[in-house]
Amino acid sequence: MSDDWDSKTVIGFKRQTAKVAKTESQLNGTDHQRIAKLDRENEVAPPAKIAPSVGRAIQDGRMALKLSQKDLAQKINEKPSVIQDYESGKAVPNTQVLGKLERVLGIKLRGSDIGKKLETGKKSS
């Protein structure tokens, strides 16, 4: 009965045991080449930027109408930095913005024949 008082119990203490390596990768550490390959497979490609020809066409159309980047941005309800990004080719293409630019500038910015005048013929019913 007196030996119960002498023993000490620590709650949450795990007894350390020897760890035995069971596989080759545990013996050699982590398999870095396999992990690197998995990382390369999961990478996402960055979104495509606007073509330089589109940026040049926007700039030429804006200059033809004697508009500044700020004036053009106000006409399409966007920030001037958006126009700057499109003209420099840094922007990710947005069809809504390109459509607004096409209407205001009167030139084609999507598909083939980039930079040509838009046909403003109305539909006949």
PDB file of C-alpha atoms in Angstrom:
ATOM      1  CA  MET A   1       0.000   0.000   0.000  1.00  0.00           C
ATOM      2  CA  SER A   2       2.844   2.373   0.714  1.00  0.00           C
ATOM      3  CA  ASP A   3       4.410   1.855  -2.748  1.00  0.00           C
ATOM      4  CA  ASP A   4       1.331   3.514  -4.413  1.00  0.00           C
ATOM      5  CA  TRP A   5       2.413   6.794  -2.870  1.00  0.00           C
ATOM      6  CA  ASP A   6       5.946   6.576  -4.202  1.00  0.00           C
ATOM      7  CA  SER A   7       5.115   6.035  -7.915  1.00  0.00           C
ATOM      8  CA  LYS A   8       4.613   9.061 -10.120  1.00  0.00           C
ATOM      9  CA  THR A   9       2.116   9.210 -13.040  1.00  0.00           C
ATOM     10  CA  VAL A  10       2.392  11.991 -15.634  1.00  0.00           C
ATOM     11  CA  ILE A  11      -0.746  12.544 -17.676  1.00  0.00           C
ATOM     12  CA  GLY A  12      -0.171  13.016 -21.412  1.00  0.00           C
ATOM     13  CA  PHE A  13       3.359  11.612 -21.352  1.00  0.00           C
ATOM     14  CA  LYS A  14       4.055   9.062 -24.087  1.00  0.00           C
ATOM     15  CA  ARG A  15       6.751   6.561 -23.640  1.00  0.00           C
ATOM     16  CA  GLN A  16       9.365   6.931 -26.381  1.00  0.00           C
ATOM     17  CA  THR A  17       9.813   3.862 -28.507  1.00  0.00           C
ATOM     18  CA  ALA A  18      12.316   3.162 -31.242  1.00  0.00           C
ATOM     19  CA  LYS A  19      10.992   3.969 -34.715  1.00  0.00           C
ATOM     20  CA  VAL A  20      11.548   1.255 -37.291  1.00  0.00           C
ATOM     21  CA  ALA A  21      11.790   2.249 -40.965  1.00  0.00           C
ATOM     22  CA  LYS A  22       9.620  -0.021 -43.050  1.00  0.00           C
ATOM     23  CA  THR A  23       9.970   1.341 -46.579  1.00  0.00           C
ATOM     24  CA  GLU A  24      12.859   2.544 -48.699  1.00  0.00           C
ATOM     25  CA  SER A  25      11.603   6.150 -48.770  1.00  0.00           C
ATOM     26  CA  GLN A  26      11.594   6.225 -44.965  1.00  0.00           C
ATOM     27  CA  LEU A  27      15.188   5.040 -44.998  1.00  0.00           C
ATOM     28  CA  ASN A  28      16.298   7.700 -47.495  1.00  0.00           C
ATOM     29  CA  GLY A  29      14.134  10.564 -46.253  1.00  0.00           C
ATOM     30  CA  THR A  30      11.466  12.141 -48.455  1.00  0.00           C
ATOM     31  CA  ASP A  31      11.397  11.462 -52.161  1.00  0.00           C
ATOM     32  CA  HIS A  32      11.991  15.028 -53.391  1.00  0.00           C
ATOM     33  CA  GLN A  33      11.854  14.192 -57.089  1.00  0.00           C
ATOM     34  CA  ARG A  34       8.402  12.665 -56.754  1.00  0.00           C
ATOM     35  CA  ILE A  35       7.146  15.694 -54.821  1.00  0.00           C
ATOM     36  CA  ALA A  36       8.610  18.110 -57.392  1.00  0.00           C
ATOM     37  CA  LYS A  37       6.906  16.201 -60.207  1.00  0.00           C
ATOM     38  CA  LEU A  38       3.568  16.417 -58.404  1.00  0.00           C
ATOM     39  CA  ASP A  39       4.056  20.167 -57.982  1.00  0.00           C
ATOM     40  CA  ARG A  40       4.749  20.628 -61.694  1.00  0.00           C
ATOM     41  CA  GLU A  41       1.634  18.660 -62.636  1.00  0.00           C
ATOM     42  CA  ASN A  42      -0.612  20.806 -60.436  1.00  0.00           C
ATOM     43  CA  GLU A  43       0.613  24.185 -61.680  1.00  0.00           C
ATOM     44  CA  VAL A  44      -2.020  26.393 -63.260  1.00  0.00           C
ATOM     45  CA  ALA A  45      -1.085  28.266 -66.423  1.00  0.00           C
ATOM     46  CA  PRO A  46      -1.328  32.049 -66.076  1.00  0.00           C
ATOM     47  CA  PRO A  47      -4.229  33.680 -67.923  1.00  0.00           C
ATOM     48  CA  ALA A  48      -3.492  34.877 -71.441  1.00  0.00           C
ATOM     49  CA  LYS A  49      -2.720  38.562 -71.880  1.00  0.00           C
ATOM     50  CA  ILE A  50      -4.170  40.736 -74.611  1.00  0.00           C
ATOM     51  CA  ALA A  51      -2.335  40.701 -77.946  1.00  0.00           C
ATOM     52  CA  PRO A  52      -0.027  43.653 -78.689  1.00  0.00           C
ATOM     53  CA  SER A  53      -1.910  44.271 -81.945  1.00  0.00           C
ATOM     54  CA  VAL A  54      -5.114  44.898 -79.970  1.00  0.00           C
ATOM     55  CA  GLY A  55      -3.342  47.382 -77.689  1.00  0.00           C
ATOM     56  CA  ARG A  56      -1.916  49.193 -80.703  1.00  0.00           C
ATOM     57  CA  ALA A  57      -5.357  49.287 -82.368  1.00  0.00           C
ATOM     58  CA  ILE A  58      -6.908  50.788 -79.209  1.00  0.00           C
ATOM     59  CA  GLN A  59      -4.189  53.423 -79.053  1.00  0.00           C
ATOM     60  CA  ASP A  60      -4.524  54.299 -82.762  1.00  0.00           C
ATOM     61  CA  GLY A  61      -8.327  54.507 -82.524  1.00  0.00           C
ATOM     62  CA  ARG A  62      -8.113  56.701 -79.428  1.00  0.00           C
ATOM     63  CA  MET A  63      -5.611  59.037 -81.095  1.00  0.00           C
ATOM     64  CA  ALA A  64      -7.803  59.285 -84.213  1.00  0.00           C
ATOM     65  CA  LEU A  65     -10.679  60.541 -82.047  1.00  0.00           C
ATOM     66  CA  LYS A  66      -8.268  62.836 -80.147  1.00  0.00           C
ATOM     67  CA  LEU A  67      -9.187  61.262 -76.805  1.00  0.00           C
ATOM     68  CA  SER A  68      -6.927  60.878 -73.792  1.00  0.00           C
ATOM     69  CA  GLN A  69      -6.845  57.610 -71.865  1.00  0.00           C
ATOM     70  CA  LYS A  70      -8.865  59.317 -69.137  1.00  0.00           C
ATOM     71  CA  ASP A  71     -11.530  60.544 -71.602  1.00  0.00           C
ATOM     72  CA  LEU A  72     -11.850  57.097 -73.174  1.00  0.00           C
ATOM     73  CA  ALA A  73     -12.102  55.479 -69.733  1.00  0.00           C
ATOM     74  CA  GLN A  74     -14.940  57.852 -68.782  1.00  0.00           C
ATOM     75  CA  LYS A  75     -16.821  57.048 -71.994  1.00  0.00           C
ATOM     76  CA  ILE A  76     -16.774  53.304 -71.227  1.00  0.00           C
ATOM     77  CA  ASN A  77     -17.223  53.699 -67.439  1.00  0.00           C
ATOM     78  CA  GLU A  78     -13.864  52.151 -66.540  1.00  0.00           C
ATOM     79  CA  LYS A  79     -10.763  53.385 -64.720  1.00  0.00           C
ATOM     80  CA  PRO A  80      -7.947  54.985 -66.760  1.00  0.00           C
ATOM     81  CA  SER A  81      -5.616  52.233 -65.510  1.00  0.00           C
ATOM     82  CA  VAL A  82      -7.770  49.700 -67.432  1.00  0.00           C
ATOM     83  CA  ILE A  83      -7.146  51.581 -70.695  1.00  0.00           C
ATOM     84  CA  GLN A  84      -3.447  51.827 -69.868  1.00  0.00           C
ATOM     85  CA  ASP A  85      -3.236  48.061 -69.219  1.00  0.00           C
ATOM     86  CA  TYR A  86      -5.048  47.246 -72.474  1.00  0.00           C
ATOM     87  CA  GLU A  87      -2.815  49.545 -74.539  1.00  0.00           C
ATOM     88  CA  SER A  88       0.380  48.180 -72.976  1.00  0.00           C
ATOM     89  CA  GLY A  89      -0.744  44.545 -73.408  1.00  0.00           C
ATOM     90  CA  LYS A  90      -0.747  43.749 -69.677  1.00  0.00           C
ATOM     91  CA  ALA A  91      -4.504  43.238 -69.319  1.00  0.00           C
ATOM     92  CA  VAL A  92      -6.358  39.939 -69.278  1.00  0.00           C
ATOM     93  CA  PRO A  93      -8.970  40.249 -72.063  1.00  0.00           C
ATOM     94  CA  ASN A  94     -12.527  40.936 -70.934  1.00  0.00           C
ATOM     95  CA  THR A  95     -15.196  40.703 -73.638  1.00  0.00           C
ATOM     96  CA  GLN A  96     -17.388  43.348 -71.979  1.00  0.00           C
ATOM     97  CA  VAL A  97     -14.590  45.923 -71.887  1.00  0.00           C
ATOM     98  CA  LEU A  98     -13.536  45.055 -75.447  1.00  0.00           C
ATOM     99  CA  GLY A  99     -17.148  45.445 -76.607  1.00  0.00           C
ATOM    100  CA  LYS A 100     -17.426  48.894 -75.022  1.00  0.00           C
ATOM    101  CA  LEU A 101     -14.112  49.930 -76.583  1.00  0.00           C
ATOM    102  CA  GLU A 102     -15.262  48.685 -80.001  1.00  0.00           C
ATOM    103  CA  ARG A 103     -18.464  50.753 -79.795  1.00  0.00           C
ATOM    104  CA  VAL A 104     -16.743  53.969 -78.682  1.00  0.00           C
ATOM    105  CA  LEU A 105     -13.741  53.722 -81.026  1.00  0.00           C
ATOM    106  CA  GLY A 106     -15.655  52.248 -83.974  1.00  0.00           C
ATOM    107  CA  ILE A 107     -12.979  49.641 -84.681  1.00  0.00           C
ATOM    108  CA  LYS A 108     -12.865  45.874 -84.409  1.00  0.00           C
ATOM    109  CA  LEU A 109     -10.830  44.534 -81.462  1.00  0.00           C
ATOM    110  CA  ARG A 110     -11.898  40.863 -81.351  1.00  0.00           C
ATOM    111  CA  GLY A 111     -11.510  38.002 -83.793  1.00  0.00           C
ATOM    112  CA  SER A 112      -9.863  38.571 -87.159  1.00  0.00           C
ATOM    113  CA  ASP A 113      -9.409  41.951 -88.875  1.00  0.00           C
ATOM    114  CA  ILE A 114      -8.340  43.698 -85.650  1.00  0.00           C
ATOM    115  CA  GLY A 115      -8.145  47.457 -86.152  1.00  0.00           C
ATOM    116  CA  LYS A 116     -10.587  47.659 -89.077  1.00  0.00           C
ATOM    117  CA  LYS A 117     -13.632  49.910 -88.987  1.00  0.00           C
ATOM    118  CA  LEU A 118     -16.852  48.396 -87.683  1.00  0.00           C
ATOM    119  CA  GLU A 119     -19.816  48.183 -90.001  1.00  0.00           C
ATOM    120  CA  THR A 120     -22.508  50.291 -88.391  1.00  0.00           C
ATOM    121  CA  GLY A 121     -25.292  48.949 -90.578  1.00  0.00           C
ATOM    122  CA  LYS A 122     -28.554  48.489 -88.703  1.00  0.00           C
ATOM    123  CA  LYS A 123     -30.458  45.230 -88.855  1.00  0.00           C
ATOM    124  CA  SER A 124     -33.551  45.242 -91.078  1.00  0.00           C
ATOM    125  CA  SER A 125     -36.601  43.447 -89.793  1.00  0.00           C
TER     126      SER A 125
END
